[in-house]
Amino acid sequence: MSKELEKQSEELEQTLAKQLEILKKESEDWLKVAAVVGAGALLTYAIVRTTRKKKQETTEHAIEVLEKEGLLTNDIKKRLTESKKSSFWPSLSQRLVILGLALAKDKIYSALFTPQEEEPKSE
């Protein structure tokens, strides 16, 4: 009985060791993927931050020049400092309209250029 228990415990230890090895190998792959994603996110963040900073600096410079010239009004300042909101939805709706027009064109062309078959009259 004790020999059977020892044998089972050895088998369990071996399977556990195999499972741990597999887990380590898989976790290495996930770690590599996570590192690539993290590096890409940091790079994107840095690019966005530098482009925003340049845009803010040029806007501030334009405001200073307009102030010196005496041409700065509240409306112009609001237009320069207000963020422009772009959205994903207008471009998506435009693409859907183009897709709809293409499908309609295909149906119309197929209806125009396929010969109409007349059914024979049965008497």
PDB file of C-alpha atoms in Angstrom:
ATOM      1  CA  MET A   1       0.000   0.000   0.000  1.00  0.00           C
ATOM      2  CA  SER A   2       2.791   2.403   0.900  1.00  0.00           C
ATOM      3  CA  LYS A   3       4.638   1.529  -2.292  1.00  0.00           C
ATOM      4  CA  GLU A   4       1.563   2.468  -4.300  1.00  0.00           C
ATOM      5  CA  LEU A   5       1.288   5.784  -2.466  1.00  0.00           C
ATOM      6  CA  GLU A   6       4.963   6.512  -3.045  1.00  0.00           C
ATOM      7  CA  LYS A   7       4.587   5.672  -6.713  1.00  0.00           C
ATOM      8  CA  GLN A   8       1.537   7.941  -7.013  1.00  0.00           C
ATOM      9  CA  SER A   9       3.328  10.755  -5.217  1.00  0.00           C
ATOM     10  CA  GLU A  10       6.307  10.433  -7.559  1.00  0.00           C
ATOM     11  CA  GLU A  11       3.997  10.516 -10.575  1.00  0.00           C
ATOM     12  CA  LEU A  12       2.232  13.573  -9.194  1.00  0.00           C
ATOM     13  CA  GLU A  13       5.540  15.310  -8.571  1.00  0.00           C
ATOM     14  CA  GLN A  14       6.671  14.556 -12.122  1.00  0.00           C
ATOM     15  CA  THR A  15       3.435  15.849 -13.648  1.00  0.00           C
ATOM     16  CA  LEU A  16       3.642  18.939 -11.472  1.00  0.00           C
ATOM     17  CA  ALA A  17       7.219  19.539 -12.598  1.00  0.00           C
ATOM     18  CA  LYS A  18       6.190  19.145 -16.256  1.00  0.00           C
ATOM     19  CA  GLN A  19       3.279  21.534 -15.775  1.00  0.00           C
ATOM     20  CA  LEU A  20       5.583  24.101 -14.163  1.00  0.00           C
ATOM     21  CA  GLU A  21       8.030  23.838 -17.073  1.00  0.00           C
ATOM     22  CA  ILE A  22       5.223  24.335 -19.581  1.00  0.00           C
ATOM     23  CA  LEU A  23       3.907  27.293 -17.581  1.00  0.00           C
ATOM     24  CA  LYS A  24       7.366  28.881 -17.520  1.00  0.00           C
ATOM     25  CA  LYS A  25       7.756  28.491 -21.295  1.00  0.00           C
ATOM     26  CA  GLU A  26       4.309  29.949 -21.978  1.00  0.00           C
ATOM     27  CA  SER A  27       4.837  32.781 -19.527  1.00  0.00           C
ATOM     28  CA  GLU A  28       8.082  33.709 -21.309  1.00  0.00           C
ATOM     29  CA  ASP A  29       6.132  34.132 -24.551  1.00  0.00           C
ATOM     30  CA  TRP A  30       3.460  36.222 -22.823  1.00  0.00           C
ATOM     31  CA  LEU A  31       6.145  38.303 -21.155  1.00  0.00           C
ATOM     32  CA  LYS A  32       7.743  39.015 -24.540  1.00  0.00           C
ATOM     33  CA  VAL A  33       4.376  40.025 -26.000  1.00  0.00           C
ATOM     34  CA  ALA A  34       3.651  42.243 -23.004  1.00  0.00           C
ATOM     35  CA  ALA A  35       7.060  43.891 -23.315  1.00  0.00           C
ATOM     36  CA  VAL A  36       6.488  44.661 -27.002  1.00  0.00           C
ATOM     37  CA  VAL A  37       3.034  46.080 -26.281  1.00  0.00           C
ATOM     38  CA  GLY A  38       4.407  48.174 -23.414  1.00  0.00           C
ATOM     39  CA  ALA A  39       7.242  49.540 -25.537  1.00  0.00           C
ATOM     40  CA  GLY A  40       4.801  50.395 -28.322  1.00  0.00           C
ATOM     41  CA  ALA A  41       2.515  52.183 -25.871  1.00  0.00           C
ATOM     42  CA  LEU A  42       5.397  54.220 -24.453  1.00  0.00           C
ATOM     43  CA  LEU A  43       6.596  55.143 -27.930  1.00  0.00           C
ATOM     44  CA  THR A  44       3.114  56.216 -28.987  1.00  0.00           C
ATOM     45  CA  TYR A  45       2.690  58.254 -25.808  1.00  0.00           C
ATOM     46  CA  ALA A  46       6.009  60.018 -26.393  1.00  0.00           C
ATOM     47  CA  ILE A  47       5.138  60.848 -30.010  1.00  0.00           C
ATOM     48  CA  VAL A  48       1.709  62.195 -29.093  1.00  0.00           C
ATOM     49  CA  ARG A  49       3.152  64.230 -26.246  1.00  0.00           C
ATOM     50  CA  THR A  50       5.832  65.873 -28.394  1.00  0.00           C
ATOM     51  CA  THR A  51       3.403  66.717 -31.209  1.00  0.00           C
ATOM     52  CA  ARG A  52       0.940  68.268 -28.759  1.00  0.00           C
ATOM     53  CA  LYS A  53       3.723  70.257 -27.152  1.00  0.00           C
ATOM     54  CA  LYS A  54       4.849  71.641 -30.531  1.00  0.00           C
ATOM     55  CA  LYS A  55       1.271  72.559 -31.403  1.00  0.00           C
ATOM     56  CA  GLN A  56       0.799  74.372 -28.080  1.00  0.00           C
ATOM     57  CA  GLU A  57       4.049  76.280 -28.561  1.00  0.00           C
ATOM     58  CA  THR A  58       3.058  77.469 -32.038  1.00  0.00           C
ATOM     59  CA  THR A  59      -0.386  78.474 -30.761  1.00  0.00           C
ATOM     60  CA  GLU A  60       1.132  80.451 -27.903  1.00  0.00           C
ATOM     61  CA  HIS A  61       3.523  82.140 -30.331  1.00  0.00           C
ATOM     62  CA  ALA A  62       0.627  83.075 -32.626  1.00  0.00           C
ATOM     63  CA  ILE A  63      -1.339  84.523 -29.708  1.00  0.00           C
ATOM     64  CA  GLU A  64       1.680  86.601 -28.640  1.00  0.00           C
ATOM     65  CA  VAL A  65       2.119  87.974 -32.161  1.00  0.00           C
ATOM     66  CA  LEU A  66      -1.575  88.859 -32.417  1.00  0.00           C
ATOM     67  CA  GLU A  67      -1.426  90.569 -29.017  1.00  0.00           C
ATOM     68  CA  LYS A  68       1.555  92.679 -30.141  1.00  0.00           C
ATOM     69  CA  GLU A  69      -0.273  93.691 -33.312  1.00  0.00           C
ATOM     70  CA  GLY A  70      -3.467  94.436 -31.397  1.00  0.00           C
ATOM     71  CA  LEU A  71      -5.511  92.020 -33.499  1.00  0.00           C
ATOM     72  CA  LEU A  72      -6.341  89.507 -30.784  1.00  0.00           C
ATOM     73  CA  THR A  73     -10.029  89.283 -29.967  1.00  0.00           C
ATOM     74  CA  ASN A  74     -11.827  86.915 -27.661  1.00  0.00           C
ATOM     75  CA  ASP A  75     -13.258  85.032 -30.650  1.00  0.00           C
ATOM     76  CA  ILE A  76      -9.830  84.519 -32.238  1.00  0.00           C
ATOM     77  CA  LYS A  77      -8.295  83.474 -28.926  1.00  0.00           C
ATOM     78  CA  LYS A  78     -11.115  80.990 -28.367  1.00  0.00           C
ATOM     79  CA  ARG A  79     -10.625  79.506 -31.845  1.00  0.00           C
ATOM     80  CA  LEU A  80      -6.877  79.145 -31.340  1.00  0.00           C
ATOM     81  CA  THR A  81      -7.005  77.655 -27.850  1.00  0.00           C
ATOM     82  CA  GLU A  82     -10.108  75.477 -28.217  1.00  0.00           C
ATOM     83  CA  SER A  83      -9.329  71.855 -28.976  1.00  0.00           C
ATOM     84  CA  LYS A  84     -10.571  70.507 -32.244  1.00  0.00           C
ATOM     85  CA  LYS A  85     -12.508  67.331 -31.700  1.00  0.00           C
ATOM     86  CA  SER A  86     -12.166  64.779 -34.426  1.00  0.00           C
ATOM     87  CA  SER A  87     -14.216  61.662 -34.402  1.00  0.00           C
ATOM     88  CA  PHE A  88     -14.122  58.186 -35.855  1.00  0.00           C
ATOM     89  CA  TRP A  89     -17.826  58.169 -36.721  1.00  0.00           C
ATOM     90  CA  PRO A  90     -17.934  60.637 -39.645  1.00  0.00           C
ATOM     91  CA  SER A  91     -15.348  58.688 -41.582  1.00  0.00           C
ATOM     92  CA  LEU A  92     -17.189  55.465 -40.777  1.00  0.00           C
ATOM     93  CA  SER A  93     -20.504  56.869 -42.002  1.00  0.00           C
ATOM     94  CA  GLN A  94     -18.868  58.115 -45.195  1.00  0.00           C
ATOM     95  CA  ARG A  95     -17.442  54.668 -45.838  1.00  0.00           C
ATOM     96  CA  LEU A  96     -20.827  53.067 -45.248  1.00  0.00           C
ATOM     97  CA  VAL A  97     -22.468  55.457 -47.731  1.00  0.00           C
ATOM     98  CA  ILE A  98     -19.826  54.629 -50.353  1.00  0.00           C
ATOM     99  CA  LEU A  99     -20.327  50.913 -49.692  1.00  0.00           C
ATOM    100  CA  GLY A 100     -24.098  51.307 -50.075  1.00  0.00           C
ATOM    101  CA  LEU A 101     -23.680  53.168 -53.348  1.00  0.00           C
ATOM    102  CA  ALA A 102     -21.329  50.489 -54.670  1.00  0.00           C
ATOM    103  CA  LEU A 103     -23.798  47.740 -53.782  1.00  0.00           C
ATOM    104  CA  ALA A 104     -26.679  49.655 -55.401  1.00  0.00           C
ATOM    105  CA  LYS A 105     -24.583  50.188 -58.538  1.00  0.00           C
ATOM    106  CA  ASP A 106     -23.817  46.479 -58.766  1.00  0.00           C
ATOM    107  CA  LYS A 107     -27.497  45.578 -58.456  1.00  0.00           C
ATOM    108  CA  ILE A 108     -28.537  48.127 -61.070  1.00  0.00           C
ATOM    109  CA  TYR A 109     -25.841  46.990 -63.514  1.00  0.00           C
ATOM    110  CA  SER A 110     -26.745  43.353 -63.060  1.00  0.00           C
ATOM    111  CA  ALA A 111     -30.434  44.163 -63.619  1.00  0.00           C
ATOM    112  CA  LEU A 112     -29.685  46.168 -66.778  1.00  0.00           C
ATOM    113  CA  PHE A 113     -27.259  43.815 -68.462  1.00  0.00           C
ATOM    114  CA  THR A 114     -28.814  40.425 -67.761  1.00  0.00           C
ATOM    115  CA  PRO A 115     -31.307  39.320 -70.400  1.00  0.00           C
ATOM    116  CA  GLN A 116     -34.886  38.992 -69.281  1.00  0.00           C
ATOM    117  CA  GLU A 117     -36.270  35.508 -69.845  1.00  0.00           C
ATOM    118  CA  GLU A 118     -39.862  35.374 -70.930  1.00  0.00           C
ATOM    119  CA  GLU A 119     -41.985  32.575 -69.649  1.00  0.00           C
ATOM    120  CA  PRO A 120     -43.665  30.513 -72.376  1.00  0.00           C
ATOM    121  CA  LYS A 121     -47.436  30.745 -72.365  1.00  0.00           C
ATOM    122  CA  SER A 122     -49.121  27.479 -71.617  1.00  0.00           C
ATOM    123  CA  GLU A 123     -52.464  26.792 -73.299  1.00  0.00           C
TER     124      GLU A 123
END
